[in-house]
PDB file of C-alpha atoms in Angstrom:
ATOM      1  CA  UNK D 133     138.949 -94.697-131.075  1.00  0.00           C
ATOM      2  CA  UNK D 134     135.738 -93.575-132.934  1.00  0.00           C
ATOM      3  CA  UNK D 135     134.171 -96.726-134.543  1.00  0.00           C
ATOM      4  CA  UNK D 136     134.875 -95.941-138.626  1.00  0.00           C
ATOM      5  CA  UNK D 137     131.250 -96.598-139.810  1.00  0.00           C
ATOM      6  CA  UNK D 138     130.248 -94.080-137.578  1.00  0.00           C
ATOM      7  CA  UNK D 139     132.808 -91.372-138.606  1.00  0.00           C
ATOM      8  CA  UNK D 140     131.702 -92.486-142.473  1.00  0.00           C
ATOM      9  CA  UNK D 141     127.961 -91.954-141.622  1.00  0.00           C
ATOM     10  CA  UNK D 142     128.643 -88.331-140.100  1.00  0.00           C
ATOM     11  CA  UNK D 143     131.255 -87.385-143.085  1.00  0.00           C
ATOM     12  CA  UNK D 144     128.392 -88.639-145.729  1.00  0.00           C
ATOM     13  CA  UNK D 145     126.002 -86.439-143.626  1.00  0.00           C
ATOM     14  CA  UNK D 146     128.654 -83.703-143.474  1.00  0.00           C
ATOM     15  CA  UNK D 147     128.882 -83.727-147.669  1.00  0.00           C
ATOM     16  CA  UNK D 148     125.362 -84.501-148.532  1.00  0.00           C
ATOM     17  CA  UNK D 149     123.770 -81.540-146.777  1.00  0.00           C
ATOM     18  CA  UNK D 150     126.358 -79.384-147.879  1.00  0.00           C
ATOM     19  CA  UNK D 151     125.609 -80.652-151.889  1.00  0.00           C
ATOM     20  CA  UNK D 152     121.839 -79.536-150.650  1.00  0.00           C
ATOM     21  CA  UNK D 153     122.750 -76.078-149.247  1.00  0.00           C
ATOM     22  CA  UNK D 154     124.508 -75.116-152.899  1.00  0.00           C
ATOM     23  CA  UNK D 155     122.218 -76.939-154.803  1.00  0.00           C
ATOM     24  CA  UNK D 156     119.386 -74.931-153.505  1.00  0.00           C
ATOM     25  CA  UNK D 157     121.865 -71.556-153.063  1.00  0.00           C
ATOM     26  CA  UNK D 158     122.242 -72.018-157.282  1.00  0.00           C
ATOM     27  CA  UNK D 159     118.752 -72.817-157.846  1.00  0.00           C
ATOM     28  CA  UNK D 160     117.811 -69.309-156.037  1.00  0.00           C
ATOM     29  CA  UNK D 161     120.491 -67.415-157.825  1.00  0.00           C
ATOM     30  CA  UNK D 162     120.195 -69.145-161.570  1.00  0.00           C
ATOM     31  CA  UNK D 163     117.186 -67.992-164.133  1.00  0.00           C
ATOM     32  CA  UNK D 164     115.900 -71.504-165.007  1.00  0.00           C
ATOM     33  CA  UNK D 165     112.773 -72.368-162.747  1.00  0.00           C
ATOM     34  CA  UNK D 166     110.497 -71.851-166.065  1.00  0.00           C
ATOM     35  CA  UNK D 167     111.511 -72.000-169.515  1.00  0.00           C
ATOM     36  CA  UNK D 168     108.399 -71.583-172.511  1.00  0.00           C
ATOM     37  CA  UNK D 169     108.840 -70.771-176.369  1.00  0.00           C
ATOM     38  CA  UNK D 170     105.676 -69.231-176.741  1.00  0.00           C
ATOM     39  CA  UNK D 171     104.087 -68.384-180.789  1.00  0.00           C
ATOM     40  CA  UNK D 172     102.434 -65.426-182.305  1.00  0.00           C
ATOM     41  CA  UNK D 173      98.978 -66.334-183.518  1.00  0.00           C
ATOM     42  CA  UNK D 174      98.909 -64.407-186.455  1.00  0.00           C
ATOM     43  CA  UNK D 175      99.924 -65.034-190.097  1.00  0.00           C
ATOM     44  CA  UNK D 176     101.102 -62.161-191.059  1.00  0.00           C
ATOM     45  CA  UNK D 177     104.483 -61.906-189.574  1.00  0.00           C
ATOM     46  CA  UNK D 178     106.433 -65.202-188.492  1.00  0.00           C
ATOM     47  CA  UNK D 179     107.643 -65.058-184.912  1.00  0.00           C
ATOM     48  CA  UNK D 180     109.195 -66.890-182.233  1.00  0.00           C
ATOM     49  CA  UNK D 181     110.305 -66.739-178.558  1.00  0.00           C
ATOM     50  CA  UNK D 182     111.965 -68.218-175.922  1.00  0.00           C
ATOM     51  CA  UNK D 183     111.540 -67.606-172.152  1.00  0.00           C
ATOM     52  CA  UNK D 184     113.629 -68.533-169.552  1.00  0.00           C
ATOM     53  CA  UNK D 185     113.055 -66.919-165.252  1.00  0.00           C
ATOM     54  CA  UNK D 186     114.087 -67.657-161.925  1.00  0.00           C
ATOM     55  CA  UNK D 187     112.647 -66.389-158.557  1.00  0.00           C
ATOM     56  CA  UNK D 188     114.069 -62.723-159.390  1.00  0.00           C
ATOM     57  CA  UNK D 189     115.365 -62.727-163.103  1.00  0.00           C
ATOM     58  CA  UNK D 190     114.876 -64.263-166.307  1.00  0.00           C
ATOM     59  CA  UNK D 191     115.648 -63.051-170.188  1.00  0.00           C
ATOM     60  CA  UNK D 192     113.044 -62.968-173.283  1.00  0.00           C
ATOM     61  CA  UNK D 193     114.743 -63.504-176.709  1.00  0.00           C
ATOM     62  CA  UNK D 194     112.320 -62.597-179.754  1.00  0.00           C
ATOM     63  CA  UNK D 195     112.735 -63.463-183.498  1.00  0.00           C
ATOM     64  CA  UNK D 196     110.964 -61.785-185.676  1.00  0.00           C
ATOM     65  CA  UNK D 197     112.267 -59.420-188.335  1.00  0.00           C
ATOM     66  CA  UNK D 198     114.477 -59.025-186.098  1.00  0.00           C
ATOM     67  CA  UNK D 199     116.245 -60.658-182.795  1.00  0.00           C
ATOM     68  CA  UNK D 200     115.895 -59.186-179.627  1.00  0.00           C
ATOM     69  CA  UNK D 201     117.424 -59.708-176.349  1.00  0.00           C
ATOM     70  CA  UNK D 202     115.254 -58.200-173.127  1.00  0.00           C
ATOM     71  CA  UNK D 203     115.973 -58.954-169.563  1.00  0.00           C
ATOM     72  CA  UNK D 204     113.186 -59.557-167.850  1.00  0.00           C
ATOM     73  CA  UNK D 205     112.921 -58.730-163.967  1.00  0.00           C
ATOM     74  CA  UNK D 206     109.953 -60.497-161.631  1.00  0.00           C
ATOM     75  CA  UNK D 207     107.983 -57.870-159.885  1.00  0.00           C
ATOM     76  CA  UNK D 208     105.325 -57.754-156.851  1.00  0.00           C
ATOM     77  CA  UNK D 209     102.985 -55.679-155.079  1.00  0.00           C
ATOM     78  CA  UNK D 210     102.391 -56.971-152.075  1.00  0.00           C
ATOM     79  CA  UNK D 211      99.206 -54.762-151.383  1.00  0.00           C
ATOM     80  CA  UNK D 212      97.653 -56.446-154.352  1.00  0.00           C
ATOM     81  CA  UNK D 213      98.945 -60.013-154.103  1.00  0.00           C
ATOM     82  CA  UNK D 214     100.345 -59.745-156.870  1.00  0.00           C
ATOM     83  CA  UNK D 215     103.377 -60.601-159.182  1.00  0.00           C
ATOM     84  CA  UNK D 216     104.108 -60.291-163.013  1.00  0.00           C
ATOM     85  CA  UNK D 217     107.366 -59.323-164.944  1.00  0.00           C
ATOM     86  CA  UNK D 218     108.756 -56.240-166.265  1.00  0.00           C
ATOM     87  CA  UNK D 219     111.133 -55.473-168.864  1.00  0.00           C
ATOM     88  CA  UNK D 220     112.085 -51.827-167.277  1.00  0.00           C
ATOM     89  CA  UNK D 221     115.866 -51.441-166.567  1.00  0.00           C
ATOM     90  CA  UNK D 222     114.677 -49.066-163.907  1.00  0.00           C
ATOM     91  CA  UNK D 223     113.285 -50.242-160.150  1.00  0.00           C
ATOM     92  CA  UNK D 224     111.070 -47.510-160.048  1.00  0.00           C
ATOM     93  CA  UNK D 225     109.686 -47.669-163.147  1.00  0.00           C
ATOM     94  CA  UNK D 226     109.304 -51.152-163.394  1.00  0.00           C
ATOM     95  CA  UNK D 227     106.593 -50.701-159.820  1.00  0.00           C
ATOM     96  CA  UNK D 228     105.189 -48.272-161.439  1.00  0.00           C
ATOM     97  CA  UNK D 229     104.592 -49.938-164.610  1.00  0.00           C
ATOM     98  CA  UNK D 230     103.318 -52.957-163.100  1.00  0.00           C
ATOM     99  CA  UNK D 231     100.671 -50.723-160.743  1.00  0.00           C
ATOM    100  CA  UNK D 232      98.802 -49.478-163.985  1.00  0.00           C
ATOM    101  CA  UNK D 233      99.046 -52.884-165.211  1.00  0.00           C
ATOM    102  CA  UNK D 234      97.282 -54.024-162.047  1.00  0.00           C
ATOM    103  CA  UNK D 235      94.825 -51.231-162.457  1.00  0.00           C
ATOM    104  CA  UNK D 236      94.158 -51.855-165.707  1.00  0.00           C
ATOM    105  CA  UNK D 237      93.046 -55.181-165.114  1.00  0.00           C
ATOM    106  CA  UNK D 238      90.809 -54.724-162.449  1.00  0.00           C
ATOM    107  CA  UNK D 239      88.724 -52.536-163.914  1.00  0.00           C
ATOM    108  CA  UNK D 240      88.519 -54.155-166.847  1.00  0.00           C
ATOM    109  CA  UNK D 241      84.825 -56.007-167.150  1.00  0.00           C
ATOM    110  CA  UNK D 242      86.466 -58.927-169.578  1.00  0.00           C
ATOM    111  CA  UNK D 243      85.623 -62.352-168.066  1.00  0.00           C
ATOM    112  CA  UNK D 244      88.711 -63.374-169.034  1.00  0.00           C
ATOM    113  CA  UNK D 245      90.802 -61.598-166.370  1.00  0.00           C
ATOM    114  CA  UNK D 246      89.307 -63.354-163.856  1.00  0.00           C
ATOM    115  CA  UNK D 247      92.320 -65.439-163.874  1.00  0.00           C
ATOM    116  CA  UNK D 248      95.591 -64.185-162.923  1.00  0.00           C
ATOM    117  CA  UNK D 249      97.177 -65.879-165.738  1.00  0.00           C
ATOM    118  CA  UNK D 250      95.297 -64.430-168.114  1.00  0.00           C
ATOM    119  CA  UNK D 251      96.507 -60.864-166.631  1.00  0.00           C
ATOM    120  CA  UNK D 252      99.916 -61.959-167.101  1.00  0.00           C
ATOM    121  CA  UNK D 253      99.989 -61.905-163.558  1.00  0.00           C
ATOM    122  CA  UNK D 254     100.717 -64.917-160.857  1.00  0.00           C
ATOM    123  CA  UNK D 255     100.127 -65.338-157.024  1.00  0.00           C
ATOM    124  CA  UNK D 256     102.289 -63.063-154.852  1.00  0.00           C
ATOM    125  CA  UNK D 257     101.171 -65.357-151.582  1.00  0.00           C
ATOM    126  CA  UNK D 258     102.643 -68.192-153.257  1.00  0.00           C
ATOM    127  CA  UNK D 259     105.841 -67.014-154.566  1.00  0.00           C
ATOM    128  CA  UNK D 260     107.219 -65.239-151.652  1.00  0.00           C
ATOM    129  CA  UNK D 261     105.715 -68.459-149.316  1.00  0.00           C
ATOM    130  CA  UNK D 262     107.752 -70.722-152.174  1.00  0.00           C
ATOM    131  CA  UNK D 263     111.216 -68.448-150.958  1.00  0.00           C
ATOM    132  CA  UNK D 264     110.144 -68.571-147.114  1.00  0.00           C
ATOM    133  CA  UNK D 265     110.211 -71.941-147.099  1.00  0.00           C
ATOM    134  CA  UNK D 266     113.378 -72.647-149.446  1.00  0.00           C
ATOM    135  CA  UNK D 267     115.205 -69.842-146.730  1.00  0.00           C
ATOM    136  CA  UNK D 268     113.629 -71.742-143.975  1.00  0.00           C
ATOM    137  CA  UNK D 269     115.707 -75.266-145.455  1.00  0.00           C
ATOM    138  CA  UNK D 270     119.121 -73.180-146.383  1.00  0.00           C
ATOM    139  CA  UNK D 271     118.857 -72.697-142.373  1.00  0.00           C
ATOM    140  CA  UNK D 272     118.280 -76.231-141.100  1.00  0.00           C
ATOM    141  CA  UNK D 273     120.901 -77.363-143.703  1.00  0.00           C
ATOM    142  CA  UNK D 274     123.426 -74.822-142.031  1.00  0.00           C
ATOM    143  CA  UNK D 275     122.797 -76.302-138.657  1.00  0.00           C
ATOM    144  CA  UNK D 276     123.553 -79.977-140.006  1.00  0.00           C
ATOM    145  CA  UNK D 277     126.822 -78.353-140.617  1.00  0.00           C
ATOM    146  CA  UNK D 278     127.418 -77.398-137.059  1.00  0.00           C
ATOM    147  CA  UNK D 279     126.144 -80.110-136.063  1.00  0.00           C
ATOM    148  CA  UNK D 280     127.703 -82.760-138.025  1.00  0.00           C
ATOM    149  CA  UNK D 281     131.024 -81.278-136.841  1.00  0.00           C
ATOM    150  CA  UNK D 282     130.519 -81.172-133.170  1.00  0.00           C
ATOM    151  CA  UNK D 283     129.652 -84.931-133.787  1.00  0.00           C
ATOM    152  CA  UNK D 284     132.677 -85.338-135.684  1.00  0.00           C
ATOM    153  CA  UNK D 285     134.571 -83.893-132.939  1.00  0.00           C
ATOM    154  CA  UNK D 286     132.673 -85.504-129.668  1.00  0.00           C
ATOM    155  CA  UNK D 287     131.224 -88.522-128.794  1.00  0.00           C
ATOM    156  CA  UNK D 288     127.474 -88.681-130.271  1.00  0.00           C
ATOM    157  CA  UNK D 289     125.019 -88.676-127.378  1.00  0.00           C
ATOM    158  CA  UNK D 290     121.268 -89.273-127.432  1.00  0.00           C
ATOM    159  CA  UNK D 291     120.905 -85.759-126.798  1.00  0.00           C
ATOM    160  CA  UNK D 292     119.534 -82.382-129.341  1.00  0.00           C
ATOM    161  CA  UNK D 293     123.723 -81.821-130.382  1.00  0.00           C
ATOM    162  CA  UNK D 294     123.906 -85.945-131.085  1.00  0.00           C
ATOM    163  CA  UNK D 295     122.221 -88.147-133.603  1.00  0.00           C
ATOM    164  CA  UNK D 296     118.865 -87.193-132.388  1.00  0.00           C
ATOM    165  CA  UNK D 297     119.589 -83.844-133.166  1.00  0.00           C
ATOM    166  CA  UNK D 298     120.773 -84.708-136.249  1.00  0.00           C
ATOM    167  CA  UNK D 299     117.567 -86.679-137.026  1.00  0.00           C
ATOM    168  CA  UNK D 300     114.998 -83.785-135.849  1.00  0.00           C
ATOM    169  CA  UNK D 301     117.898 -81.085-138.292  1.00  0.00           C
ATOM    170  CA  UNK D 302     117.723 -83.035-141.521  1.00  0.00           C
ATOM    171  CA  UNK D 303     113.633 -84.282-140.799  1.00  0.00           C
ATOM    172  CA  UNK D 304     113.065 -79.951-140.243  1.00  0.00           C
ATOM    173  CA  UNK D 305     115.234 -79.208-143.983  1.00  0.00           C
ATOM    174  CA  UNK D 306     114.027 -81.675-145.534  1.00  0.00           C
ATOM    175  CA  UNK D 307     110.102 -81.136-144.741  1.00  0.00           C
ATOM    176  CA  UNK D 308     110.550 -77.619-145.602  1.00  0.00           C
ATOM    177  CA  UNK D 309     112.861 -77.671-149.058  1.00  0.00           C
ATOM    178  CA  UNK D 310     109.662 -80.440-149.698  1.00  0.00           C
ATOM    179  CA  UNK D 311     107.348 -77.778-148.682  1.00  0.00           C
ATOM    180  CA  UNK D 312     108.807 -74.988-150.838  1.00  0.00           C
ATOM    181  CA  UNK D 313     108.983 -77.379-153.741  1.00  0.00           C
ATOM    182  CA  UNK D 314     104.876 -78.610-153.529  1.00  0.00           C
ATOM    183  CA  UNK D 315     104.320 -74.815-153.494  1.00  0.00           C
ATOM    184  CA  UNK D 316     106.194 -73.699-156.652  1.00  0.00           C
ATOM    185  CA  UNK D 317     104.160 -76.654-158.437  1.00  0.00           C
ATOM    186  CA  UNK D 318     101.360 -75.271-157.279  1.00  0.00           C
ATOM    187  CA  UNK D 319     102.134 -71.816-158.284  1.00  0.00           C
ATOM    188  CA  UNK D 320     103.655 -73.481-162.069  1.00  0.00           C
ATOM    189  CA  UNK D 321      99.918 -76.027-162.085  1.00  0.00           C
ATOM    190  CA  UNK D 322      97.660 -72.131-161.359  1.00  0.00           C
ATOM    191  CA  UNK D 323      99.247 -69.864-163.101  1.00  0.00           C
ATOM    192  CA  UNK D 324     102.861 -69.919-164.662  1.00  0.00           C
ATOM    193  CA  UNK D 325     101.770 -73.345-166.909  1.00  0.00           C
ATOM    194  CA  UNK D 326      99.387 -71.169-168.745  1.00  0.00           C
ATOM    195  CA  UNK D 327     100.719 -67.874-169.135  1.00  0.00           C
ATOM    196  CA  UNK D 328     104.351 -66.381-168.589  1.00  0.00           C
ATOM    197  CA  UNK D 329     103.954 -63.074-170.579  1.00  0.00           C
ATOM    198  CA  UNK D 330     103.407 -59.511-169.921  1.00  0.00           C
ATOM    199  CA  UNK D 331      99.639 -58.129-170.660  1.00  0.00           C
ATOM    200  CA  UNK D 332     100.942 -55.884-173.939  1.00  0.00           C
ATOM    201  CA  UNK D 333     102.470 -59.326-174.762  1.00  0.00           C
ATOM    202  CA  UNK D 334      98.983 -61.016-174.868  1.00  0.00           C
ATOM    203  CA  UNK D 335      97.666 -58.101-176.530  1.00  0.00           C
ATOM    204  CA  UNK D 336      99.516 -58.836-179.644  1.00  0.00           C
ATOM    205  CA  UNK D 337      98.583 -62.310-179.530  1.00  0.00           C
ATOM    206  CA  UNK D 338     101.531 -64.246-178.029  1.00  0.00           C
ATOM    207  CA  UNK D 339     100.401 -67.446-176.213  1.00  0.00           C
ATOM    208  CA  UNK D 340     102.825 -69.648-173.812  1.00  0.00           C
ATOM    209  CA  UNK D 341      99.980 -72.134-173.011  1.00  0.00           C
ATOM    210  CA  UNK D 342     101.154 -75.578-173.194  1.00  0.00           C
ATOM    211  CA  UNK D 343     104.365 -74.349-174.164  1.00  0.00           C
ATOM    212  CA  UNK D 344     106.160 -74.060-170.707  1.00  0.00           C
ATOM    213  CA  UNK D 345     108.008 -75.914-168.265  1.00  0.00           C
ATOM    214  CA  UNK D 346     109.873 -76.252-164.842  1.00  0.00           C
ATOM    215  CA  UNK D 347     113.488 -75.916-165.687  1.00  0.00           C
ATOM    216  CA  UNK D 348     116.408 -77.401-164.308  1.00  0.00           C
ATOM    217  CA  UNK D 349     117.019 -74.373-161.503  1.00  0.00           C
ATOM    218  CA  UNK D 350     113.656 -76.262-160.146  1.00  0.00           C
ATOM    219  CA  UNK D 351     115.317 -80.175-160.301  1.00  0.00           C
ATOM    220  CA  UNK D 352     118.274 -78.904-158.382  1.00  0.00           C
ATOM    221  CA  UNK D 353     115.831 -78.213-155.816  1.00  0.00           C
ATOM    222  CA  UNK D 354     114.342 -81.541-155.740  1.00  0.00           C
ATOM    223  CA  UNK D 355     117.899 -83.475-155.291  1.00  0.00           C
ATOM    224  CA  UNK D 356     118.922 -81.398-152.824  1.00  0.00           C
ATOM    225  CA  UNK D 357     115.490 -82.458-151.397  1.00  0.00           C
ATOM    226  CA  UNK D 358     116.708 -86.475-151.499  1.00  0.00           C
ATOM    227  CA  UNK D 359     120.062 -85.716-150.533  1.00  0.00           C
ATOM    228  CA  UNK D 360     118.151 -84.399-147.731  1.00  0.00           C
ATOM    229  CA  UNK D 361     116.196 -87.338-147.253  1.00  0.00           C
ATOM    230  CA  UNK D 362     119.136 -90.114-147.457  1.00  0.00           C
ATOM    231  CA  UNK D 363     120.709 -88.234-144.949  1.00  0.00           C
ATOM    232  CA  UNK D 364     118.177 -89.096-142.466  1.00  0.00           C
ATOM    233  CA  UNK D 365     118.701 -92.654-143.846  1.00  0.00           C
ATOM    234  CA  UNK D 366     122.552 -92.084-142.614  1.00  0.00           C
ATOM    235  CA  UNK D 367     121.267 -90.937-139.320  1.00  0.00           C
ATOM    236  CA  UNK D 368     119.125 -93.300-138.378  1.00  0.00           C
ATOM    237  CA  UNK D 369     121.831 -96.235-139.107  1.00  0.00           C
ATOM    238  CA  UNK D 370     124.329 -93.662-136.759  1.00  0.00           C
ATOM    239  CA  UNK D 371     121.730 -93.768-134.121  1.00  0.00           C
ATOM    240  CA  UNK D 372     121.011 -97.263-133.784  1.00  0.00           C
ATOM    241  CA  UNK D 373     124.480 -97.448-133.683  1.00  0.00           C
ATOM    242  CA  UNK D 374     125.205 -95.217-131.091  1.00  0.00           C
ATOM    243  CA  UNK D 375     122.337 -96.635-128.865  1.00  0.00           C
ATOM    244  CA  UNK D 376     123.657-100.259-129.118  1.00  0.00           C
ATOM    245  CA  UNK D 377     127.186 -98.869-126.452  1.00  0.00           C
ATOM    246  CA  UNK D 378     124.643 -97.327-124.106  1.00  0.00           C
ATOM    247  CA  UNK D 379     122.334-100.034-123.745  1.00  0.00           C
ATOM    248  CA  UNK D 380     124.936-102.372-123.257  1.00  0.00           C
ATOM    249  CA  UNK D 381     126.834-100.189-120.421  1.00  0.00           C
ATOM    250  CA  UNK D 382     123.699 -99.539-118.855  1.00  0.00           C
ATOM    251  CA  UNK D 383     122.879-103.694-118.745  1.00  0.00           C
ATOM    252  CA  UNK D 384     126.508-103.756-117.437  1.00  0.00           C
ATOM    253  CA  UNK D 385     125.542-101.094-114.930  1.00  0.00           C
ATOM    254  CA  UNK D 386     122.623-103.014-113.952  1.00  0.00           C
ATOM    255  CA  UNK D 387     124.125-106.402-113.245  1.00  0.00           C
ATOM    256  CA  UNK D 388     126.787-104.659-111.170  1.00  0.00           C
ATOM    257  CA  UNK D 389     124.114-103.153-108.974  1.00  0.00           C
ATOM    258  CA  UNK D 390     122.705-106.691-108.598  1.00  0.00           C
ATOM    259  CA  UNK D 391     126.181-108.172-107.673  1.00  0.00           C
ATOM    260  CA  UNK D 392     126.606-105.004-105.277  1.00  0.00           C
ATOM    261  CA  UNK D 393     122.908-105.802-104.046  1.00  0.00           C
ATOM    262  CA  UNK D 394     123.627-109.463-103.415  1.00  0.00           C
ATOM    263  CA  UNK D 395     126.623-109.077-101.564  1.00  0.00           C
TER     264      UNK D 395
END
């Protein structure tokens, strides 16, 4: 019979990577990595915002004279390393939109778009390396689930399909939801802290600086990074556990040899 703090280890394994495969799975598909109310610098005309975006998707509400709603749609160029947002319904014309952007900037001679936040503009290498990574841990967390069950189902062995395997899944998921998380700090810290709007945005003198933040589609990422990481916690005790039978049988093993020896 299958000692029950074992079988509790493995079920609390089971559950805790699967909270970390939908916690991530809504993070990707929700539109709250970054939320900002950026201001209108100007007197004349009172005016407020609020921004909120995910990896893909995000909405703009203005209040001015009037409110207004816009959907706003994350775009890249891959040739140019570059990403920015777009408010075009179309595909299309959101790429091509975003090209003349791109082309406007570079040939501008202002010192000031020597920063890609001041373009309205962040890193392409960053962002998609950000998803890679996040992918990469939806992966490992799927094979926890395999593997948790075969467990569940067999004896554990110290073998790849038994607690060591288990170890070396949740170590891999773990280290790379960690990964994807440093990264989209580091792309929030470069570029998305100071500026989240479009160039014709900045051009009418709306600011986001010091006005924006990582939202709570980012946080979900982060527990399902823990979850992650007290599951190795749970493994390790299921290990030690599952050693402690083995090294005892093969002591057993060894005095019988002895007595076989000695006879």
């Amino acid at each position: 019979m299958r000692d029950p703090k074992k079988k509790t280890c493995l079920t609390l394994t089971f559950l805790f990577a699967l909270i970390s495969i939908i916690l991530v799975s809504v993070a990707l598909a929700t539109d709250y990595w970054i939320t900002s109310n950026p201001v209108r610098n100007v007197t004349v005309i009172k005016a407020t915002a609020s921004i909120n975006f995910g990896m893909f998707h995000g909405k703009k509400i203005t209040q001015s004279v009037s409110k207004t709603v816009d959907e706003i749609w994350v775009i890249c160029s891959s040739s140019h390393s570059l990403c920015g947002w777009s408010i075009q319904m179309d595909g299309d014309t959101r790429g091509q939109t975003f090209e003349r952007e791109i082309e406007n900037v570079t040939k501008s001679t202002n010192p000031v778009y020597t920063m890609l936040s001041n373009r309205g503009m962040f890193s392409f290498n960053l962002w998609v390396s950000t998803l890679v990574f996040l992918c990469l841990g939806l992966v490992f967390g799927l094979v926890i689930l395999i593997f948790t069950c075969v467990n569940l189902a067999t004896t554990p062995i110290e073998t790849i399909t038994g607690p060591v395997g288990l170890y070396l899944w949740n170590s891999l998921a773990c280290f790379f939801t960690f990964i994807g998380v440093i990264l989209y700090v580091v792309l929030y810290m470069e570029d998305l802290k100071e500026n989240v709007l479009r160039p014709d945005e900045l051009d009418l003198n709306w600011t986001s600086r010091d006005k924006t933040y990582l939202g709570w589609s980012f946080w979900l990422v982060v527990v399902a990074c823990l979850f992650y990481a007290v599951n190795i916690t749970f493994v390790v005790i299921l290990g030690r556990d599952c050693s402690a039978p083995f090294q005892k049988k093969a002591s057993m093993n060894h005095i019988g040899m002895e007595d076989v020896m000695s006879y």
